[in-house]
Short mmCIF file of C-alpha atoms (C1' of nucleotides) in Angstrom, two decimals:
data_model
loop_
_atom_site.label_atom_id
_atom_site.label_comp_id
_atom_site.label_asym_id
_atom_site.label_seq_id
_atom_site.Cartn_x
_atom_site.Cartn_y
_atom_site.Cartn_z
CA MET A 1 43.64 17.97 30.13
CA PRO A 2 40.75 15.83 29.00
CA ASP A 3 39.54 15.33 25.49
CA ILE A 4 36.41 17.14 24.30
CA LYS A 5 33.41 15.79 22.40
CA HIS A 6 33.96 15.41 18.68
CA PHE A 7 30.30 16.17 17.88
CA ASP A 8 27.46 18.49 18.84
CA PRO A 9 25.07 16.79 21.29
CA ASP A 10 22.13 18.99 20.23
CA THR A 11 22.59 18.08 16.57
CA ALA A 12 22.65 14.41 17.49
CA LEU A 13 19.56 14.88 19.65
CA ASP A 14 17.75 16.50 16.73
CA ARG A 15 18.48 13.46 14.59
CA ALA A 16 17.06 11.25 17.34
CA VAL A 17 13.96 13.45 17.53
CA THR A 18 13.42 13.02 13.81
CA LEU A 19 13.71 9.23 14.07
CA PHE A 20 11.43 8.92 17.10
CA TRP A 21 8.93 11.30 15.51
CA GLN A 22 8.74 9.63 12.12
CA ARG A 23 9.15 5.92 12.91
CA GLY A 24 7.92 5.94 16.48
CA THR A 25 10.05 5.74 19.59
CA ASP A 26 9.48 2.05 20.31
CA ALA A 27 10.10 1.07 16.71
CA THR A 28 13.42 2.95 16.65
CA GLY A 29 16.45 1.03 17.86
CA ILE A 30 19.72 2.30 19.22
CA ALA A 31 21.31 0.98 16.03
CA ASP A 32 19.10 3.34 14.03
CA VAL A 33 20.16 6.28 16.17
CA VAL A 34 23.81 5.29 15.80
CA GLN A 35 23.46 5.19 12.02
CA ALA A 36 21.48 8.44 11.76
CA THR A 37 23.79 10.41 14.02
CA GLY A 38 26.99 8.88 12.71
CA LEU A 39 28.43 8.62 16.19
CA SER A 40 29.31 5.44 18.07
CA ARG A 41 27.44 3.62 20.78
CA SER A 42 30.04 4.71 23.33
CA SER A 43 29.52 8.39 22.61
CA LEU A 44 25.76 7.94 22.62
CA TYR A 45 25.68 6.27 26.01
CA ALA A 46 28.31 8.59 27.48
CA THR A 47 26.29 11.63 26.40
CA PHE A 48 22.67 10.60 26.91
CA GLY A 49 22.90 7.47 29.04
CA GLY A 50 20.58 4.82 27.63
CA LYS A 51 17.49 4.78 25.48
CA ALA A 52 15.02 5.77 28.20
CA GLN A 53 16.90 8.96 28.99
CA LEU A 54 17.50 9.63 25.31
CA GLN A 55 13.78 9.39 24.69
CA ALA A 56 13.01 11.78 27.53
CA ALA A 57 15.62 14.23 26.23
CA ALA A 58 14.28 13.97 22.67
CA LEU A 59 10.69 14.45 23.81
CA SER A 60 11.65 17.45 25.88
CA ARG A 61 13.61 18.95 23.00
CA TYR A 62 10.67 18.41 20.65
CA LEU A 63 8.42 20.24 23.09
CA GLU A 64 10.75 23.19 23.49
CA LEU A 65 11.84 23.50 19.87
CA ARG A 66 8.82 22.37 17.87
CA SER A 67 5.78 22.97 20.07
CA ARG A 68 6.62 25.81 22.44
CA PRO A 69 7.37 28.44 19.75
CA VAL A 70 4.05 27.73 18.03
CA PHE A 71 2.18 27.93 21.34
CA GLU A 72 3.87 31.22 22.18
CA ALA A 73 2.98 32.61 18.77
CA LEU A 74 -0.63 31.65 19.41
CA ALA A 75 -0.65 33.31 22.83
CA ALA A 76 0.97 36.44 21.42
CA ASP A 77 -1.41 36.74 18.48
CA ILE A 78 -3.85 39.49 19.43
CA ARG A 79 -6.46 38.66 16.82
CA GLY A 80 -8.45 36.33 19.09
CA VAL A 81 -10.50 33.72 17.26
CA PRO A 82 -8.71 34.30 13.93
CA ALA A 83 -5.46 33.56 15.75
CA ILE A 84 -6.82 30.20 16.86
CA ALA A 85 -8.10 29.50 13.36
CA ALA A 86 -4.67 30.33 11.94
CA PHE A 87 -3.03 28.02 14.48
CA PHE A 88 -5.16 25.11 13.33
CA GLU A 89 -4.75 25.91 9.65
CA ARG A 90 -0.99 25.80 9.99
CA LEU A 91 -1.21 22.70 12.18
CA VAL A 92 -3.31 20.77 9.69
CA ALA A 93 -1.11 21.92 6.81
CA ALA A 94 2.03 20.76 8.59
CA ARG A 95 0.49 17.42 9.54
CA CYS A 96 -0.85 16.58 6.08
CA ALA A 97 1.75 18.05 3.71
CA GLY A 98 5.39 19.01 3.52
CA GLU A 99 8.49 17.61 5.15
CA HIS A 100 6.74 16.08 8.18
CA ALA A 101 3.50 15.00 6.53
CA ARG A 102 1.78 12.06 8.23
CA TRP A 103 4.28 12.06 11.08
CA GLY A 104 1.74 13.29 13.59
CA CYS A 105 3.11 14.93 16.74
CA LEU A 106 5.81 13.23 18.81
CA VAL A 107 4.14 14.21 22.08
CA THR A 108 0.70 13.09 20.94
CA ASN A 109 2.09 9.81 19.63
CA THR A 110 3.84 9.15 22.92
CA HIS A 111 0.52 9.24 24.77
CA ALA A 112 -0.45 5.87 23.30
CA THR A 113 2.89 4.10 23.75
CA ALA A 114 3.97 1.92 26.65
CA SER A 115 6.69 4.42 27.56
CA GLY A 116 3.97 7.04 27.98
CA GLY A 117 3.31 5.52 31.38
CA ARG A 118 6.75 6.31 32.81
CA PRO A 119 6.64 9.21 35.29
CA GLU A 120 9.40 11.22 33.60
CA ILE A 121 7.63 10.92 30.25
CA ARG A 122 4.21 11.57 31.74
CA GLU A 123 5.57 14.78 33.21
CA ILE A 124 6.57 16.04 29.77
CA LEU A 125 3.17 15.10 28.34
CA ASP A 126 1.47 17.15 31.03
CA ARG A 127 3.86 20.02 30.47
CA HIS A 128 2.93 19.98 26.79
CA HIS A 129 -0.77 19.81 27.56
CA ASP A 130 -0.64 22.71 29.99
CA ALA A 131 1.39 24.84 27.61
CA LEU A 132 -1.08 24.39 24.76
CA ARG A 133 -4.11 24.82 27.02
CA MET A 134 -2.72 28.04 28.44
CA ALA A 135 -1.98 29.41 24.99
CA MET A 136 -5.52 28.58 23.92
CA ARG A 137 -6.88 30.24 27.05
CA THR A 138 -4.90 33.40 26.38
CA ALA A 139 -6.16 33.55 22.80
CA LEU A 140 -9.71 32.96 23.97
CA GLU A 141 -9.46 35.70 26.58
CA THR A 142 -8.24 38.09 23.92
CA ALA A 143 -11.22 37.06 21.83
CA ARG A 144 -13.54 37.57 24.77
CA ALA A 145 -12.22 41.07 25.43
CA ASP A 146 -12.92 41.82 21.79
CA GLY A 147 -16.49 40.53 22.03
CA GLN A 148 -15.84 37.66 19.65
CA LEU A 149 -17.12 34.96 21.98
CA ARG A 150 -20.52 33.78 23.12
CA ALA A 151 -21.36 35.48 26.41
CA ASP A 152 -21.93 32.21 28.28
CA LEU A 153 -18.82 30.43 27.01
CA ASP A 154 -16.67 28.73 29.64
CA VAL A 155 -13.22 29.83 28.46
CA GLU A 156 -11.42 27.27 30.58
CA ALA A 157 -13.48 24.39 29.17
CA ALA A 158 -13.23 25.78 25.65
CA ALA A 159 -9.43 25.91 25.91
CA GLU A 160 -9.40 22.27 26.99
CA ALA A 161 -11.73 21.35 24.11
CA LEU A 162 -9.52 23.03 21.52
CA THR A 163 -6.44 21.41 22.99
CA LEU A 164 -8.11 18.01 22.72
CA GLN A 165 -9.12 18.82 19.16
CA ALA A 166 -5.48 19.52 18.31
CA TYR A 167 -4.44 16.13 19.71
CA ALA A 168 -7.04 14.38 17.58
CA VAL A 169 -5.87 16.24 14.49
CA ASN A 170 -2.34 15.03 15.19
CA LEU A 171 -3.55 11.49 15.67
CA ARG A 172 -5.85 11.19 12.68
CA SER A 173 -3.43 12.94 10.33
CA ARG A 174 -0.94 10.14 10.97
CA ALA A 175 -3.53 7.64 9.76
CA GLY A 176 -4.03 9.56 6.54
CA ALA A 177 -7.02 11.78 7.32
CA GLU A 178 -7.72 14.47 4.71
CA ALA A 179 -6.79 18.04 5.59
CA ALA A 180 -10.17 19.41 4.52
CA VAL A 181 -12.04 17.00 6.80
CA LEU A 182 -9.86 17.84 9.80
CA LEU A 183 -10.22 21.56 9.16
CA ALA A 184 -13.99 21.29 8.87
CA GLY A 185 -14.13 19.54 12.23
CA VAL A 186 -11.99 22.19 13.88
CA ARG A 187 -14.02 24.98 12.35
CA ALA A 188 -17.27 23.44 13.62
CA VAL A 189 -15.93 23.59 17.18
CA LEU A 190 -14.61 27.10 16.80
CA ASP A 191 -17.84 28.36 15.22
CA GLY A 192 -19.71 27.05 18.24
CA PHE A 193 -17.65 29.29 20.49
CA THR A 194 -18.09 32.53 18.60
CA THR A 195 -20.95 35.04 18.73
CA THR A 196 -23.70 34.70 16.14
CA GLU A 197 -22.86 38.10 14.69
CA GLU A 198 -19.28 36.97 14.07
CA ARG A 199 -20.28 34.01 11.92
CA MET B 1 -10.90 -37.91 10.54
CA PRO B 2 -8.67 -35.11 11.73
CA ASP B 3 -8.33 -33.86 15.23
CA ILE B 4 -10.27 -30.77 16.33
CA LYS B 5 -9.05 -27.71 18.27
CA HIS B 6 -8.82 -28.20 22.01
CA PHE B 7 -9.69 -24.57 22.74
CA ASP B 8 -12.03 -21.78 21.67
CA PRO B 9 -10.29 -19.38 19.25
CA ASP B 10 -12.58 -16.48 20.19
CA THR B 11 -11.81 -16.85 23.88
CA ALA B 12 -8.10 -16.86 23.09
CA LEU B 13 -8.55 -13.81 20.86
CA ASP B 14 -10.31 -11.98 23.68
CA ARG B 15 -7.34 -12.61 25.93
CA ALA B 16 -5.06 -11.18 23.23
CA VAL B 17 -7.32 -8.13 22.90
CA THR B 18 -7.04 -7.51 26.63
CA LEU B 19 -3.24 -7.72 26.50
CA PHE B 20 -2.86 -5.49 23.45
CA TRP B 21 -5.33 -3.00 24.90
CA GLN B 22 -3.78 -2.71 28.33
CA ARG B 23 -0.05 -3.07 27.69
CA GLY B 24 0.05 -1.91 24.09
CA THR B 25 0.40 -4.10 21.03
CA ASP B 26 4.10 -3.48 20.44
CA ALA B 27 4.95 -4.02 24.09
CA THR B 28 3.13 -7.35 24.16
CA GLY B 29 5.17 -10.37 23.09
CA ILE B 30 4.00 -13.70 21.76
CA ALA B 31 5.25 -15.20 25.02
CA ASP B 32 2.76 -12.98 26.89
CA VAL B 33 -0.07 -14.16 24.66
CA VAL B 34 0.98 -17.78 25.15
CA GLN B 35 0.92 -17.35 28.91
CA ALA B 36 -2.38 -15.45 28.99
CA THR B 37 -4.22 -17.84 26.71
CA GLY B 38 -2.67 -20.99 28.13
CA LEU B 39 -2.23 -22.50 24.69
CA SER B 40 1.02 -23.32 22.97
CA ARG B 41 2.93 -21.50 20.28
CA SER B 42 1.99 -24.16 17.73
CA SER B 43 -1.73 -23.67 18.31
CA LEU B 44 -1.36 -19.91 18.26
CA TYR B 45 0.45 -19.84 14.94
CA ALA B 46 -1.78 -22.55 13.43
CA THR B 47 -4.89 -20.57 14.37
CA PHE B 48 -3.93 -16.95 13.84
CA GLY B 49 -0.74 -17.15 11.82
CA GLY B 50 1.83 -14.77 13.28
CA LYS B 51 1.72 -11.62 15.37
CA ALA B 52 0.76 -9.23 12.58
CA GLN B 53 -2.34 -11.21 11.70
CA LEU B 54 -3.15 -11.74 15.37
CA GLN B 55 -2.99 -8.00 15.91
CA ALA B 56 -5.32 -7.35 12.98
CA ALA B 57 -7.75 -9.98 14.24
CA ALA B 58 -7.64 -8.57 17.77
CA LEU B 59 -8.15 -5.00 16.54
CA SER B 60 -11.08 -6.07 14.40
CA ARG B 61 -12.63 -8.00 17.27
CA TYR B 62 -12.22 -5.00 19.58
CA LEU B 63 -14.01 -2.85 17.02
CA GLU B 64 -16.92 -5.25 16.59
CA LEU B 65 -17.31 -6.26 20.23
CA ARG B 66 -16.31 -3.16 22.18
CA SER B 67 -16.89 -0.20 19.88
CA ARG B 68 -19.65 -1.14 17.46
CA PRO B 69 -22.33 -1.89 20.10
CA VAL B 70 -21.75 1.48 21.75
CA PHE B 71 -21.90 3.26 18.38
CA GLU B 72 -25.11 1.48 17.49
CA ALA B 73 -26.63 2.42 20.84
CA LEU B 74 -25.73 6.04 20.13
CA ALA B 75 -27.30 5.94 16.66
CA ALA B 76 -30.42 4.29 18.03
CA ASP B 77 -30.86 6.75 20.89
CA ILE B 78 -33.63 9.11 19.78
CA ARG B 79 -32.93 11.82 22.36
CA GLY B 80 -30.58 13.77 20.11
CA VAL B 81 -28.06 15.93 21.96
CA PRO B 82 -28.69 14.20 25.32
CA ALA B 83 -27.85 10.92 23.60
CA ILE B 84 -24.47 12.33 22.55
CA ALA B 85 -23.91 13.73 26.03
CA ALA B 86 -24.70 10.32 27.52
CA PHE B 87 -22.29 8.66 25.10
CA PHE B 88 -19.46 10.89 26.26
CA GLU B 89 -20.36 10.55 29.93
CA ARG B 90 -20.16 6.78 29.70
CA LEU B 91 -17.00 7.02 27.60
CA VAL B 92 -15.18 9.22 30.09
CA ALA B 93 -16.39 7.08 32.99
CA ALA B 94 -15.12 3.91 31.33
CA ARG B 95 -11.77 5.49 30.44
CA CYS B 96 -11.06 6.95 33.89
CA ALA B 97 -12.55 4.38 36.27
CA GLY B 98 -13.48 0.73 36.52
CA GLU B 99 -11.96 -2.37 35.03
CA HIS B 100 -10.37 -0.68 32.01
CA ALA B 101 -9.39 2.62 33.59
CA ARG B 102 -6.43 4.35 31.93
CA TRP B 103 -6.32 1.74 29.15
CA GLY B 104 -7.51 4.21 26.53
CA CYS B 105 -9.02 2.73 23.38
CA LEU B 106 -7.20 0.02 21.44
CA VAL B 107 -8.12 1.58 18.10
CA THR B 108 -7.09 5.08 19.19
CA ASN B 109 -3.83 3.79 20.64
CA THR B 110 -3.04 1.98 17.41
CA HIS B 111 -3.16 5.26 15.47
CA ALA B 112 0.14 6.34 17.01
CA THR B 113 2.00 3.04 16.71
CA ALA B 114 4.28 1.93 13.90
CA SER B 115 1.87 -0.87 12.99
CA GLY B 116 -0.79 1.79 12.43
CA GLY B 117 0.81 2.40 9.05
CA ARG B 118 0.17 -1.10 7.71
CA PRO B 119 -2.65 -1.14 5.14
CA GLU B 120 -4.66 -3.90 6.82
CA ILE B 121 -4.50 -2.03 10.14
CA ARG B 122 -5.18 1.33 8.52
CA GLU B 123 -8.32 -0.14 7.00
CA ILE B 124 -9.66 -1.08 10.44
CA LEU B 125 -8.83 2.37 11.81
CA ASP B 126 -10.83 3.96 9.00
CA ARG B 127 -13.68 1.52 9.54
CA HIS B 128 -13.76 2.55 13.20
CA HIS B 129 -13.65 6.21 12.34
CA ASP B 130 -16.47 5.96 9.81
CA ALA B 131 -18.63 3.96 12.20
CA LEU B 132 -18.31 6.51 14.99
CA ARG B 133 -18.74 9.46 12.65
CA MET B 134 -21.89 7.95 11.14
CA ALA B 135 -23.35 7.28 14.59
CA MET B 136 -22.61 10.88 15.57
CA ARG B 137 -24.22 12.11 12.35
CA THR B 138 -27.36 10.08 12.99
CA ALA B 139 -27.64 11.43 16.53
CA LEU B 140 -27.08 14.97 15.28
CA GLU B 141 -29.73 14.58 12.60
CA THR B 142 -32.17 13.38 15.21
CA ALA B 143 -31.28 16.43 17.28
CA ARG B 144 -31.75 18.67 14.25
CA ALA B 145 -35.20 17.25 13.53
CA ASP B 146 -36.07 18.04 17.13
CA GLY B 147 -34.85 21.61 16.82
CA GLN B 148 -32.03 21.10 19.31
CA LEU B 149 -29.28 22.39 17.02
CA ARG B 150 -28.15 25.76 15.82
CA ALA B 151 -29.77 26.47 12.45
CA ASP B 152 -26.47 27.08 10.66
CA LEU B 153 -24.66 24.04 12.07
CA ASP B 154 -22.84 21.85 9.54
CA VAL B 155 -23.91 18.42 10.79
CA GLU B 156 -21.23 16.61 8.80
CA ALA B 157 -18.46 18.78 10.24
CA ALA B 158 -19.94 18.59 13.73
CA ALA B 159 -19.99 14.79 13.56
CA GLU B 160 -16.31 14.81 12.60
CA ALA B 161 -15.53 17.23 15.41
CA LEU B 162 -17.25 15.06 18.02
CA THR B 163 -15.49 11.98 16.70
CA LEU B 164 -12.15 13.73 17.00
CA GLN B 165 -13.08 14.82 20.52
CA ALA B 166 -13.72 11.18 21.45
CA TYR B 167 -10.27 10.19 20.17
CA ALA B 168 -8.64 12.87 22.27
CA VAL B 169 -10.57 11.76 25.35
CA ASN B 170 -9.27 8.23 24.78
CA LEU B 171 -5.73 9.49 24.36
CA ARG B 172 -5.57 11.87 27.28
CA SER B 173 -7.34 9.50 29.66
CA ARG B 174 -4.47 7.05 29.17
CA ALA B 175 -2.05 9.73 30.36
CA GLY B 176 -4.08 10.25 33.51
CA ALA B 177 -6.34 13.18 32.60
CA GLU B 178 -9.12 13.91 35.10
CA ALA B 179 -12.65 12.87 34.16
CA ALA B 180 -14.11 16.25 35.09
CA VAL B 181 -11.68 18.11 32.83
CA LEU B 182 -12.38 15.83 29.87
CA LEU B 183 -16.14 16.14 30.40
CA ALA B 184 -15.94 19.92 30.59
CA GLY B 185 -14.11 19.99 27.26
CA VAL B 186 -16.67 17.75 25.62
CA ARG B 187 -19.55 19.78 27.00
CA ALA B 188 -18.03 23.00 25.69
CA VAL B 189 -18.04 21.56 22.17
CA LEU B 190 -21.54 20.18 22.49
CA ASP B 191 -22.91 23.43 23.93
CA GLY B 192 -21.57 25.24 20.90
CA PHE B 193 -23.69 23.07 18.65
CA THR B 194 -27.01 23.51 20.42
CA THR B 195 -29.56 26.32 20.17
CA THR B 196 -29.35 29.12 22.68
CA GLU B 197 -32.75 28.20 24.08
CA GLU B 198 -31.52 24.70 24.84
CA ARG B 199 -28.65 25.85 26.99
"C1'" DC C 1 -10.01 -51.05 16.40
"C1'" DC C 2 -7.28 -48.75 12.94
"C1'" DT C 3 -5.41 -45.19 10.55
"C1'" DA C 4 -5.23 -40.81 8.17
"C1'" DT C 5 -5.05 -36.13 9.63
"C1'" DC C 6 -5.05 -32.63 12.37
"C1'" DT C 7 -3.49 -30.51 17.01
"C1'" DT C 8 -0.36 -29.92 20.66
"C1'" DG C 9 3.78 -29.26 23.65
"C1'" DG C 10 8.14 -27.76 23.78
"C1'" DA C 11 12.74 -27.50 22.10
"C1'" DA C 12 15.49 -25.07 18.71
"C1'" DT C 13 16.76 -21.10 15.86
"C1'" DA C 14 18.30 -17.00 14.05
"C1'" DA C 15 17.85 -12.24 14.31
"C1'" DC C 16 17.71 -8.32 17.07
"C1'" DC C 17 17.45 -5.71 21.39
"C1'" DG C 18 19.81 -2.40 24.74
"C1'" DT C 19 23.93 -2.28 27.12
"C1'" DT C 20 28.86 -2.94 28.50
"C1'" DC C 21 33.63 -3.12 27.94
"C1'" DC C 22 38.28 -2.17 26.44
"C1'" DA C 23 42.01 -0.85 23.66
"C1'" DA C 24 43.21 2.98 20.71
"C1'" DG C 25 42.94 7.85 19.72
"C1'" DA C 26 42.48 12.73 20.71
"C1'" DT C 27 42.95 16.63 23.58
"C1'" DA C 28 44.85 20.31 26.49
"C1'" DG C 29 47.33 21.69 30.68
"C1'" DG C 30 52.11 21.64 32.52
"C1'" DC D 1 56.81 17.12 24.32
"C1'" DC D 2 54.56 14.53 27.86
"C1'" DT D 3 50.95 12.74 30.33
"C1'" DA D 4 46.55 12.53 32.68
"C1'" DT D 5 41.84 12.23 31.20
"C1'" DC D 6 38.28 12.05 28.44
"C1'" DT D 7 36.25 10.32 23.89
"C1'" DT D 8 35.77 7.07 20.33
"C1'" DG D 9 35.27 2.81 17.49
"C1'" DG D 10 33.91 -1.64 17.51
"C1'" DA D 11 33.67 -6.11 19.33
"C1'" DA D 12 31.21 -8.75 22.66
"C1'" DC D 13 27.28 -10.07 25.75
"C1'" DG D 14 23.19 -11.72 27.73
"C1'" DG D 15 18.47 -11.44 27.12
"C1'" DT D 16 14.37 -11.26 24.31
"C1'" DT D 17 12.10 -11.34 19.90
"C1'" DA D 18 9.05 -13.78 16.44
"C1'" DT D 19 9.04 -17.94 14.15
"C1'" DT D 20 9.84 -22.88 12.83
"C1'" DC D 21 10.06 -27.63 13.41
"C1'" DC D 22 9.21 -32.29 14.92
"C1'" DA D 23 7.79 -35.98 17.63
"C1'" DA D 24 3.86 -37.24 20.47
"C1'" DG D 25 -1.06 -37.06 21.28
"C1'" DA D 26 -5.94 -36.68 20.11
"C1'" DT D 27 -9.71 -37.22 17.09
"C1'" DA D 28 -13.24 -39.27 14.10
"C1'" DG D 29 -14.49 -41.74 9.90
"C1'" DG D 30 -14.26 -46.53 8.01
#
DNA sequence: CCTATCTTGGAATAACCGTTCCAAGATAGG
DNA sequence: CCTATCTTGGAACGGTTATTCCAAGATAGG
């Protein structure tokens, strides 16, 4: 009996993700979302229920659609250290050039915002952090099994360090940092983890 | 002949710094600054000239008063790698406990905000980045002269890497990261830079 | 003491924020 | 085709935003 939605919620959510990602969540108004999606305020509120929930949904969708696949590719890459290097090369490239250049990472950006303190948002930030850290750990363990790593390296700590390094790359790229500089920094960390023979 | 100011501009600016640092610049309204400083809107605008300029002044003051002294202490510390380790230990301690716990770093936070794109703000961010990187480089060169570093370490790249690591510590601490985890990550990076005999 | 000149307090303003509401429109089962 | 039920467009709302303005007050040189 009832009417059905005249639009695709996921498509609309993707538009919101783009806005929040590029301009910043706090700087993006509902009016901007209305204009970008083409749908009305009524439909927006009926579907997502307010800006806070829309932000949480957008952040979660960014994590699952933008971050997760890359993390899974890293964890599945059996090359070890070269897999991690490739991850960072593609990360830096995406952050400094192309369609999303200088946008940073929506999750990383959210860390510094006021909304980053809300429990529901915080939970997504932690989920993102754990996902990346675990992927790094898997890649490092593969590298260890292949004898690519220093014997005394703490894999757990190294995974955390690389995850932190990725956050900083996201952050600094938004402020215009050069790709070569970011890559050199990442490589310095990675080189410190590998065996002398590997270098 | 004219009247003089009935307040100390620097004291008022410090109050603004505290607000921007804790709550976030975008989330802090002029009304909040008025209340925290105790002075009126007229005096605020006559002295600082609008929120954008107030933000730039506050960010610059944070850099000179909060960051710069710590950077200079790092550069002046002749211990080398232990000096860098001490820098990070105090950083993590300050970010996770005490008066400013979970506030992050005002400069780091600003990277992710919309205002971080404005040229005047961007210039301060770069100034901060260069200051920390140079301090790291000086400490690393001291360490190198003392034979504490791996022979093939690129000091320039290592300084960038440590600077990036500091940003990530600032960022993640605001989201509630544990001090021990952050320290372990930092130590993993630092251990990778030192000679095997030092470990 | 007087007056030119700045500072100060606080009201006023216009734009914008997220959110709500309701009449009109669209849909699909009966 | 009819109708119950949801969706949609768009106006409206109260609150907050940064900013401006002006009369009243304070200051210090003459």
